[in-house]
Amino acid sequence: MKNILVTGATGFIGSHTSVELLENGYNVIGIDNLYNSYKDVLLKIEKITKKSIKFYEGDILDYTLLKKIFKENRIDCVIHFAALKAVGESVEKPMEYYYNNVSGTLNVLNCMKEFDCKNFIYSSSATVYDKDNSIPYLENYKKSATSPYGYTKIMIEQVLNDIYVADNDFSCVMLRYFNPIGAHKSALIGENPKGIPNNLMPYICDVAMSKRKFLNVFGNDYDTIDGTGVRDYVHVVDVAKGHVEAMKYVLVSRGNIGINLGTGKGTSVLELVKCFEKVSGKKINFKICPRRDGDIGEFYADTNKAKEILGWESKFDIEDMCLDSWNYIRFNT
Ligand code: NAD
Ligand code: WQD
């Protein structure tokens, strides 16, 4: 049985990936400092899979703890989710983001080197693509960022490229997620950010639960189907399954490649709102506001590389995503 170290294991994507790994017969060793997640996620994962994660509560910045984990477990592959992810906050607190996301990742990679573990899957993001690229976004497009958060992803992608140049036995897939939403069908795990949500779907859920009066729609004057921003929403369970495929690939190959995880389809803010209203029966009040700084009108993924290399394609549609997000929120808040 392969032992997979999942950093950020109790987070949104980490928890869903842990479920898929356990259900596919892998041992999961998890680490999380619970900065943006809750410990009871572990019990929920156990309830879904009837299996448990070997969990270490702590920080990837703690090298002593990382060494302990590698000493106590023969790690075959690391799937690295642990990071801070709020774009706006990263502009206010750049040092926190560079320290946590860059130094934290370097710590993990150093420890892997010390223990001769050469298989790595990195949580990258569509945010690494320069906004002037034409859509759909291809993996070989020019990269650039508009926030410290985005730069942490670009910097680590560069580090991973350089590690491979120096050591051709290194095997890595950098998965560039577009906009993961939705939740596990069981409604036991899902997206539960601490504080005010930054992303669209958690905000819509807050309005549906009457925690907020209305949704601020950031701009209706883009050159899109209805003027509102268009994104490639992808179900988190599809994203999690993409990690299992990436991991199988990483274990038998060598190299470092970037691969998009998206559906290849764009959905506007108002289309998502309408779909959510339909599946939930809840009215989502909204106000049109000015554009949000740094936003662009439309982007979605080219998904051919994921299909060709990993044999992965998304299965769930926008209705599934809205329904699963809603079910998770209404049963858990
Ligand atoms: P999340 O916040 O739900 O999960 C991240 C987890 O990492 C949290 O549980 C947090 O407590 C933990 N963590 C953060 N810093 C840590 C540290 N120093 N030590 C230990 N644990 C730490 O976020 P998510 O949505 O699951 O995102 C996972 C990864 O995917 C992140 O790297 C994020 O940048 C990337 N990503 C997310 C999205 C998205 O829209 N959700 C899109 C693209 C990329
Ligand atoms: C989606 C659309 C907004 C909130 C971000 C990160 C990206 C990646 C995914 C990590 C846009 C509009 C949003 C609201 C709105 N994360 N919107 N009202 O900006 O595409 O991507 O999350 O890597 O790096 O930048 O996602 O969910 O914030 O926005 O109208 O309250 O919804 O303008 O068009 P985004 P989002």
Short mmCIF file of C-alpha atoms and ligand atoms in Angstrom, two decimals:
data_model
loop_
_atom_site.label_atom_id
_atom_site.label_comp_id
_atom_site.label_asym_id
_atom_site.label_seq_id
_atom_site.Cartn_x
_atom_site.Cartn_y
_atom_site.Cartn_z
CA MET A 1 0.00 0.00 0.00
CA LYS A 2 1.35 3.42 -0.94
CA ASN A 3 1.63 6.09 1.75
CA ILE A 4 0.56 9.54 0.59
CA LEU A 5 1.35 12.63 2.64
CA VAL A 6 -1.43 15.20 2.17
CA THR A 7 -0.60 18.69 3.45
CA GLY A 8 -3.70 20.82 4.12
CA ALA A 9 -5.59 17.53 4.55
CA THR A 10 -8.59 19.01 6.41
CA GLY A 11 -9.03 21.89 3.95
CA PHE A 12 -11.59 22.10 1.16
CA ILE A 13 -9.73 20.30 -1.63
CA GLY A 14 -7.45 18.32 0.72
CA SER A 15 -10.39 16.66 2.50
CA HIS A 16 -12.10 15.62 -0.74
CA THR A 17 -8.81 14.31 -2.13
CA SER A 18 -8.18 12.35 1.07
CA VAL A 19 -11.57 10.66 0.62
CA GLU A 20 -10.76 9.68 -2.97
CA LEU A 21 -7.32 8.39 -1.96
CA LEU A 22 -8.71 6.28 0.90
CA GLU A 23 -11.47 4.92 -1.36
CA ASN A 24 -8.84 3.95 -3.92
CA GLY A 25 -6.80 1.96 -1.40
CA TYR A 26 -4.06 4.45 -0.50
CA ASN A 27 -2.90 5.22 3.04
CA VAL A 28 -3.30 8.89 3.84
CA ILE A 29 -1.01 10.68 6.26
CA GLY A 30 -2.31 14.21 6.79
CA ILE A 31 -0.92 17.42 8.21
CA ASP A 32 -2.84 20.64 8.82
CA ASN A 33 -2.49 23.51 11.29
CA LEU A 34 -6.31 24.06 11.18
CA TYR A 35 -5.81 27.73 10.28
CA ASN A 36 -8.62 27.51 7.72
CA SER A 37 -10.32 24.21 8.56
CA TYR A 38 -11.75 22.17 11.42
CA LYS A 39 -10.61 18.98 13.08
CA ASP A 40 -14.05 17.34 12.88
CA VAL A 41 -13.43 16.97 9.12
CA LEU A 42 -11.37 13.92 10.10
CA LEU A 43 -14.42 12.22 11.62
CA LYS A 44 -16.48 13.09 8.56
CA ILE A 45 -13.87 11.55 6.28
CA GLU A 46 -13.97 8.45 8.48
CA LYS A 47 -17.75 8.34 8.24
CA ILE A 48 -17.65 8.51 4.44
CA THR A 49 -14.81 6.05 3.83
CA LYS A 50 -14.87 3.83 6.96
CA LYS A 51 -11.12 4.42 7.01
CA SER A 52 -9.01 6.96 8.82
CA ILE A 53 -6.24 9.40 8.10
CA LYS A 54 -3.11 9.30 10.23
CA PHE A 55 -3.27 12.95 11.20
CA TYR A 56 -0.60 15.31 12.50
CA GLU A 57 -1.92 18.65 13.74
CA GLY A 58 0.79 21.18 13.02
CA ASP A 59 2.53 23.51 10.64
CA ILE A 60 4.52 22.76 7.51
CA LEU A 61 6.85 25.56 8.66
CA ASP A 62 7.84 23.27 11.55
CA TYR A 63 10.73 21.28 10.07
CA THR A 64 11.06 19.11 13.18
CA LEU A 65 7.47 17.97 12.77
CA LEU A 66 7.96 17.28 9.06
CA LYS A 67 11.01 15.14 9.88
CA LYS A 68 9.00 13.24 12.48
CA ILE A 69 6.30 12.51 9.89
CA PHE A 70 8.83 11.27 7.32
CA LYS A 71 10.61 9.20 9.96
CA GLU A 72 7.41 7.56 11.19
CA ASN A 73 6.00 6.87 7.72
CA ARG A 74 7.65 5.79 4.49
CA ILE A 75 6.15 8.49 2.27
CA ASP A 76 5.77 7.52 -1.42
CA CYS A 77 4.27 10.79 -2.65
CA VAL A 78 3.39 14.23 -1.28
CA ILE A 79 0.24 16.07 -2.37
CA HIS A 80 0.77 19.62 -1.24
CA PHE A 81 -2.34 21.73 -0.60
CA ALA A 82 -1.36 23.68 2.54
CA ALA A 83 -1.34 27.38 1.70
CA LEU A 84 -3.07 30.67 2.35
CA LYS A 85 -5.36 31.44 -0.58
CA ALA A 86 -7.14 34.80 -0.24
CA VAL A 87 -6.00 36.97 -3.14
CA GLY A 88 -7.05 40.32 -1.61
CA GLU A 89 -5.58 39.49 1.80
CA SER A 90 -2.25 38.63 0.16
CA VAL A 91 -1.99 42.24 -1.07
CA GLU A 92 -2.42 43.46 2.53
CA LYS A 93 -0.14 40.83 4.06
CA PRO A 94 2.49 39.88 1.46
CA MET A 95 5.06 38.64 3.98
CA GLU A 96 2.59 36.21 5.57
CA TYR A 97 1.80 34.81 2.13
CA TYR A 98 5.42 34.50 0.96
CA TYR A 99 6.46 32.98 4.28
CA ASN A 100 3.62 30.48 4.55
CA ASN A 101 3.29 29.52 0.89
CA VAL A 102 6.87 29.80 -0.34
CA SER A 103 8.94 29.01 2.77
CA GLY A 104 6.38 26.37 3.82
CA THR A 105 6.65 24.62 0.44
CA LEU A 106 10.47 24.84 0.48
CA ASN A 107 10.39 23.17 3.89
CA VAL A 108 8.28 20.30 2.54
CA LEU A 109 10.54 19.92 -0.51
CA ASN A 110 13.69 20.00 1.67
CA CYS A 111 12.33 17.30 3.91
CA MET A 112 11.41 15.20 0.87
CA LYS A 113 14.98 15.56 -0.34
CA GLU A 114 16.34 14.53 3.04
CA PHE A 115 14.20 11.37 2.99
CA ASP A 116 14.71 10.69 -0.74
CA CYS A 117 11.04 11.11 -1.65
CA LYS A 118 10.82 12.34 -5.24
CA ASN A 119 7.11 12.30 -6.07
CA PHE A 120 5.20 15.56 -5.68
CA ILE A 121 1.85 17.01 -6.66
CA TYR A 122 1.51 20.73 -6.33
CA SER A 123 -1.68 22.79 -5.93
CA SER A 124 -1.13 25.49 -8.47
CA SER A 125 -3.80 27.75 -9.89
CA ALA A 126 -5.22 29.32 -13.03
CA THR A 127 -4.08 32.55 -11.40
CA VAL A 128 -0.54 31.86 -12.78
CA TYR A 129 -1.66 32.70 -16.33
CA ASP A 130 -1.06 36.19 -17.67
CA LYS A 131 -4.44 37.87 -18.03
CA ASP A 132 -3.71 38.95 -21.62
CA ASN A 133 -3.65 35.35 -22.86
CA SER A 134 -6.55 34.37 -25.14
CA ILE A 135 -9.12 31.86 -23.91
CA PRO A 136 -9.22 28.93 -23.38
CA TYR A 137 -6.03 28.96 -21.30
CA LEU A 138 -3.36 26.52 -22.43
CA GLU A 139 -0.67 25.17 -20.12
CA ASN A 140 2.18 26.66 -22.15
CA TYR A 141 0.80 30.21 -21.95
CA LYS A 142 2.80 33.11 -20.58
CA LYS A 143 2.68 33.38 -16.77
CA SER A 144 2.32 36.46 -14.59
CA ALA A 145 0.49 37.45 -11.45
CA THR A 146 -1.39 40.43 -10.10
CA SER A 147 -1.09 39.58 -6.39
CA PRO A 148 1.47 38.19 -3.92
CA TYR A 149 -0.71 35.05 -3.72
CA GLY A 150 -0.36 34.57 -7.49
CA TYR A 151 3.39 35.13 -7.28
CA THR A 152 3.75 32.45 -4.59
CA LYS A 153 2.29 29.96 -7.10
CA ILE A 154 4.55 31.16 -9.94
CA MET A 155 7.63 31.12 -7.68
CA ILE A 156 7.03 27.55 -6.55
CA GLU A 157 6.37 26.42 -10.13
CA GLN A 158 9.83 27.83 -10.98
CA VAL A 159 11.40 26.06 -8.00
CA LEU A 160 9.85 22.75 -9.12
CA ASN A 161 11.16 23.23 -12.67
CA ASP A 162 14.65 23.88 -11.28
CA ILE A 163 14.54 20.83 -8.99
CA TYR A 164 13.78 18.64 -12.00
CA VAL A 165 16.63 20.17 -14.02
CA ALA A 166 19.02 19.32 -11.18
CA ASP A 167 17.55 15.85 -10.55
CA ASN A 168 15.94 14.02 -13.46
CA ASP A 169 14.48 11.42 -11.07
CA PHE A 170 12.12 14.05 -9.66
CA SER A 171 8.49 13.51 -10.65
CA CYS A 172 5.98 16.29 -10.30
CA VAL A 173 2.61 17.43 -11.60
CA MET A 174 1.57 21.01 -10.99
CA LEU A 175 -2.22 20.99 -11.11
CA ARG A 176 -3.65 24.36 -12.08
CA TYR A 177 -7.18 24.46 -10.74
CA PHE A 178 -9.70 26.87 -12.18
CA ASN A 179 -12.65 27.56 -9.83
CA PRO A 180 -13.39 24.54 -7.58
CA ILE A 181 -16.85 24.58 -5.96
CA GLY A 182 -19.41 21.94 -4.86
CA ALA A 183 -19.06 19.41 -2.08
CA HIS A 184 -19.11 15.68 -1.40
CA LYS A 185 -22.49 14.02 -2.12
CA SER A 186 -22.74 12.93 1.53
CA ALA A 187 -22.96 16.63 2.49
CA LEU A 188 -20.48 15.82 5.27
CA ILE A 189 -17.51 17.73 3.86
CA GLY A 190 -17.45 20.88 1.77
CA GLU A 191 -16.19 24.44 1.68
CA ASN A 192 -16.36 26.14 5.02
CA PRO A 193 -14.03 29.16 4.97
CA LYS A 194 -13.38 30.97 8.24
CA GLY A 195 -14.39 34.67 8.11
CA ILE A 196 -16.03 36.62 5.27
CA PRO A 197 -15.98 34.57 2.05
CA ASN A 198 -13.85 35.89 -0.80
CA ASN A 199 -15.12 33.60 -3.51
CA LEU A 200 -18.44 33.64 -5.27
CA MET A 201 -20.00 30.30 -4.26
CA PRO A 202 -19.41 30.61 -0.48
CA TYR A 203 -20.85 34.12 -0.69
CA ILE A 204 -23.96 32.89 -2.55
CA CYS A 205 -24.36 30.22 0.16
CA ASP A 206 -24.18 32.89 2.88
CA VAL A 207 -26.98 34.83 1.16
CA ALA A 208 -29.05 31.65 0.81
CA MET A 209 -28.61 31.01 4.54
CA SER A 210 -29.64 34.65 5.29
CA LYS A 211 -26.20 35.36 6.79
CA ARG A 212 -25.86 38.22 4.30
CA LYS A 213 -28.64 40.27 2.70
CA PHE A 214 -27.39 40.28 -0.86
CA LEU A 215 -24.59 39.32 -3.18
CA ASN A 216 -22.39 42.07 -4.60
CA VAL A 217 -22.00 41.32 -8.30
CA PHE A 218 -18.67 42.79 -9.32
CA GLY A 219 -19.43 44.39 -12.68
CA ASN A 220 -22.04 43.82 -15.39
CA ASP A 221 -20.23 45.60 -18.19
CA TYR A 222 -17.79 42.90 -19.28
CA ASP A 223 -17.85 41.62 -22.84
CA THR A 224 -19.56 38.37 -21.77
CA ILE A 225 -22.93 36.68 -22.29
CA ASP A 226 -24.70 38.91 -19.73
CA GLY A 227 -21.95 41.38 -18.80
CA THR A 228 -20.93 39.57 -15.60
CA GLY A 229 -17.65 37.69 -15.07
CA VAL A 230 -17.29 34.24 -16.61
CA ARG A 231 -15.26 31.49 -14.93
CA ASP A 232 -14.61 27.76 -15.25
CA TYR A 233 -16.31 26.26 -12.17
CA VAL A 234 -15.26 22.69 -11.54
CA HIS A 235 -16.68 20.25 -8.98
CA VAL A 236 -14.31 19.64 -6.07
CA VAL A 237 -14.89 15.87 -6.32
CA ASP A 238 -13.74 15.99 -9.95
CA VAL A 239 -10.71 17.98 -8.79
CA ALA A 240 -10.04 15.37 -6.08
CA LYS A 241 -10.27 12.53 -8.62
CA GLY A 242 -7.81 14.48 -10.79
CA HIS A 243 -5.30 14.22 -7.93
CA VAL A 244 -5.63 10.46 -7.76
CA GLU A 245 -4.93 10.24 -11.50
CA ALA A 246 -2.03 12.70 -11.18
CA MET A 247 -0.61 10.65 -8.34
CA LYS A 248 -0.76 7.41 -10.31
CA TYR A 249 1.04 9.21 -13.13
CA VAL A 250 3.68 10.75 -10.87
CA LEU A 251 4.50 7.36 -9.33
CA VAL A 252 5.44 5.85 -12.70
CA SER A 253 6.97 8.78 -14.55
CA ARG A 254 9.69 11.41 -14.30
CA GLY A 255 9.57 15.13 -15.13
CA ASN A 256 7.63 18.22 -14.15
CA ILE A 257 4.46 19.23 -15.94
CA GLY A 258 1.69 21.77 -15.45
CA ILE A 259 -1.85 20.50 -16.09
CA ASN A 260 -5.15 22.41 -16.00
CA LEU A 261 -8.06 21.04 -13.98
CA GLY A 262 -11.23 22.64 -15.26
CA THR A 263 -14.31 21.76 -17.28
CA GLY A 264 -13.43 23.85 -20.33
CA LYS A 265 -16.78 25.63 -20.00
CA GLY A 266 -17.48 29.17 -18.82
CA THR A 267 -20.37 30.21 -16.56
CA SER A 268 -21.26 33.82 -15.71
CA VAL A 269 -21.98 35.12 -12.20
CA LEU A 270 -25.67 35.54 -13.01
CA GLU A 271 -25.89 32.10 -14.63
CA LEU A 272 -24.45 30.58 -11.47
CA VAL A 273 -26.88 32.58 -9.32
CA LYS A 274 -29.87 31.41 -11.43
CA CYS A 275 -28.75 27.81 -11.31
CA PHE A 276 -28.28 28.00 -7.52
CA GLU A 277 -31.78 29.49 -7.13
CA LYS A 278 -33.25 26.68 -9.25
CA VAL A 279 -31.70 23.80 -7.30
CA SER A 280 -32.09 25.35 -3.84
CA GLY A 281 -35.45 27.09 -4.19
CA LYS A 282 -33.84 30.08 -2.46
CA LYS A 283 -33.92 33.63 -3.79
CA ILE A 284 -30.45 35.15 -4.07
CA ASN A 285 -30.77 38.92 -3.92
CA PHE A 286 -27.93 40.79 -5.56
CA LYS A 287 -26.70 44.29 -6.30
CA ILE A 288 -24.60 45.28 -9.26
CA CYS A 289 -21.38 46.91 -8.02
CA PRO A 290 -18.27 48.27 -9.73
CA ARG A 291 -15.75 45.78 -11.10
CA ARG A 292 -13.41 44.23 -8.52
CA ASP A 293 -9.75 45.33 -8.85
CA GLY A 294 -7.66 42.79 -10.72
CA ASP A 295 -10.65 40.84 -12.14
CA ILE A 296 -10.93 40.05 -15.82
CA GLY A 297 -14.10 39.35 -17.80
CA GLU A 298 -13.72 35.77 -18.85
CA PHE A 299 -11.45 32.75 -18.67
CA TYR A 300 -11.74 29.00 -18.77
CA ALA A 301 -9.43 26.06 -19.26
CA ASP A 302 -8.26 24.11 -22.22
CA THR A 303 -8.62 20.60 -20.76
CA ASN A 304 -6.97 18.46 -23.46
CA LYS A 305 -3.70 17.92 -21.60
CA ALA A 306 -5.47 16.49 -18.52
CA LYS A 307 -7.35 14.11 -20.80
CA GLU A 308 -4.30 13.04 -22.80
CA ILE A 309 -1.82 12.67 -19.95
CA LEU A 310 -3.97 11.74 -16.96
CA GLY A 311 -7.04 10.31 -18.70
CA TRP A 312 -9.03 12.75 -16.55
CA GLU A 313 -12.14 14.68 -17.50
CA SER A 314 -14.68 16.47 -15.33
CA LYS A 315 -18.00 14.62 -14.90
CA PHE A 316 -20.19 16.96 -12.87
CA ASP A 317 -22.09 19.95 -14.26
CA ILE A 318 -23.05 23.31 -12.79
CA GLU A 319 -26.34 21.97 -11.37
CA ASP A 320 -24.48 19.22 -9.47
CA MET A 321 -22.03 21.82 -8.16
CA CYS A 322 -24.77 24.19 -6.95
CA LEU A 323 -26.85 21.41 -5.40
CA ASP A 324 -23.90 19.84 -3.58
CA SER A 325 -22.65 23.22 -2.27
CA TRP A 326 -26.17 24.03 -1.07
CA ASN A 327 -26.73 20.66 0.61
CA TYR A 328 -23.42 20.91 2.41
CA ILE A 329 -24.12 24.43 3.66
CA ARG A 330 -27.71 23.86 4.73
CA PHE A 331 -26.86 20.71 6.72
CA ASN A 332 -23.70 22.10 8.30
CA THR A 333 -24.29 25.72 9.33
P1 NAD B 1 -8.21 25.60 2.23
O1 NAD B 1 -7.85 26.86 2.94
O2 NAD B 1 -9.57 25.05 2.43
O3 NAD B 1 -7.16 24.45 2.58
C1 NAD B 1 -5.81 24.72 2.85
C2 NAD B 1 -5.49 24.03 4.17
O4 NAD B 1 -4.10 24.25 4.46
C3 NAD B 1 -6.29 24.60 5.34
O5 NAD B 1 -6.91 23.53 6.03
C4 NAD B 1 -5.24 25.30 6.22
O6 NAD B 1 -5.57 25.21 7.58
C5 NAD B 1 -3.99 24.55 5.85
N1 NAD B 1 -2.75 25.30 6.00
C6 NAD B 1 -2.46 26.56 5.54
N2 NAD B 1 -1.21 26.89 5.87
C7 NAD B 1 -0.69 25.84 6.55
C8 NAD B 1 0.57 25.59 7.18
N3 NAD B 1 1.54 26.50 7.17
N4 NAD B 1 0.76 24.41 7.79
C9 NAD B 1 -0.23 23.47 7.82
N5 NAD B 1 -1.43 23.66 7.27
C10 NAD B 1 -1.66 24.83 6.64
O7 NAD B 1 -7.92 25.84 0.68
P2 NAD B 1 -8.30 24.93 -0.56
O8 NAD B 1 -9.34 25.63 -1.33
O9 NAD B 1 -8.49 23.52 -0.15
O10 NAD B 1 -6.95 25.08 -1.40
C11 NAD B 1 -5.95 24.08 -1.37
C12 NAD B 1 -4.81 24.51 -2.29
O11 NAD B 1 -5.32 24.73 -3.60
C13 NAD B 1 -4.12 25.81 -1.89
O12 NAD B 1 -2.75 25.66 -2.14
C14 NAD B 1 -4.72 26.84 -2.82
O13 NAD B 1 -3.83 27.91 -3.05
C15 NAD B 1 -4.92 26.01 -4.07
N6 NAD B 1 -5.99 26.51 -4.96
C16 NAD B 1 -7.26 26.67 -4.48
C17 NAD B 1 -8.27 27.14 -5.31
C18 NAD B 1 -9.65 27.36 -4.81
O14 NAD B 1 -10.40 28.14 -5.44
N7 NAD B 1 -10.08 26.73 -3.73
C19 NAD B 1 -7.96 27.45 -6.65
C20 NAD B 1 -6.66 27.26 -7.11
C21 NAD B 1 -5.67 26.79 -6.25
C1 WQD B 2 -15.61 34.47 -9.52
C2 WQD B 2 -16.45 35.51 -10.24
C3 WQD B 2 -15.98 37.77 -9.55
C4 WQD B 2 -17.41 37.25 -5.44
C5 WQD B 2 -10.17 33.22 -7.32
C6 WQD B 2 -8.69 33.42 -7.28
C7 WQD B 2 -8.01 32.33 -8.04
C8 WQD B 2 -8.45 30.94 -7.55
C9 WQD B 2 -9.94 30.83 -7.54
C10 WQD B 2 -6.90 30.24 -5.88
C11 WQD B 2 -15.67 36.75 -10.66
C12 WQD B 2 -17.38 37.38 -9.18
C13 WQD B 2 -17.06 37.04 -6.77
C14 WQD B 2 -18.49 38.12 -5.14
C15 WQD B 2 -18.81 38.48 -7.50
N1 WQD B 2 -8.03 30.69 -6.21
N2 WQD B 2 -17.76 37.65 -7.78
N3 WQD B 2 -19.16 38.68 -6.19
O1 WQD B 2 -11.60 35.58 -8.80
O2 WQD B 2 -12.15 33.80 -10.51
O3 WQD B 2 -10.60 33.29 -8.67
O4 WQD B 2 -10.50 31.92 -6.81
O5 WQD B 2 -5.95 29.99 -6.55
O6 WQD B 2 -6.65 32.50 -7.85
O7 WQD B 2 -8.38 34.68 -7.85
O8 WQD B 2 -12.98 33.55 -8.15
O9 WQD B 2 -15.00 33.17 -6.82
O10 WQD B 2 -13.61 35.22 -6.34
O11 WQD B 2 -14.92 35.11 -8.46
O12 WQD B 2 -19.45 39.02 -8.42
O13 WQD B 2 -18.82 38.36 -3.98
O14 WQD B 2 -17.45 35.98 -9.34
O15 WQD B 2 -15.91 39.09 -9.98
O16 WQD B 2 -16.19 37.19 -11.88
P1 WQD B 2 -11.83 34.18 -9.10
P2 WQD B 2 -14.14 34.25 -7.32
#
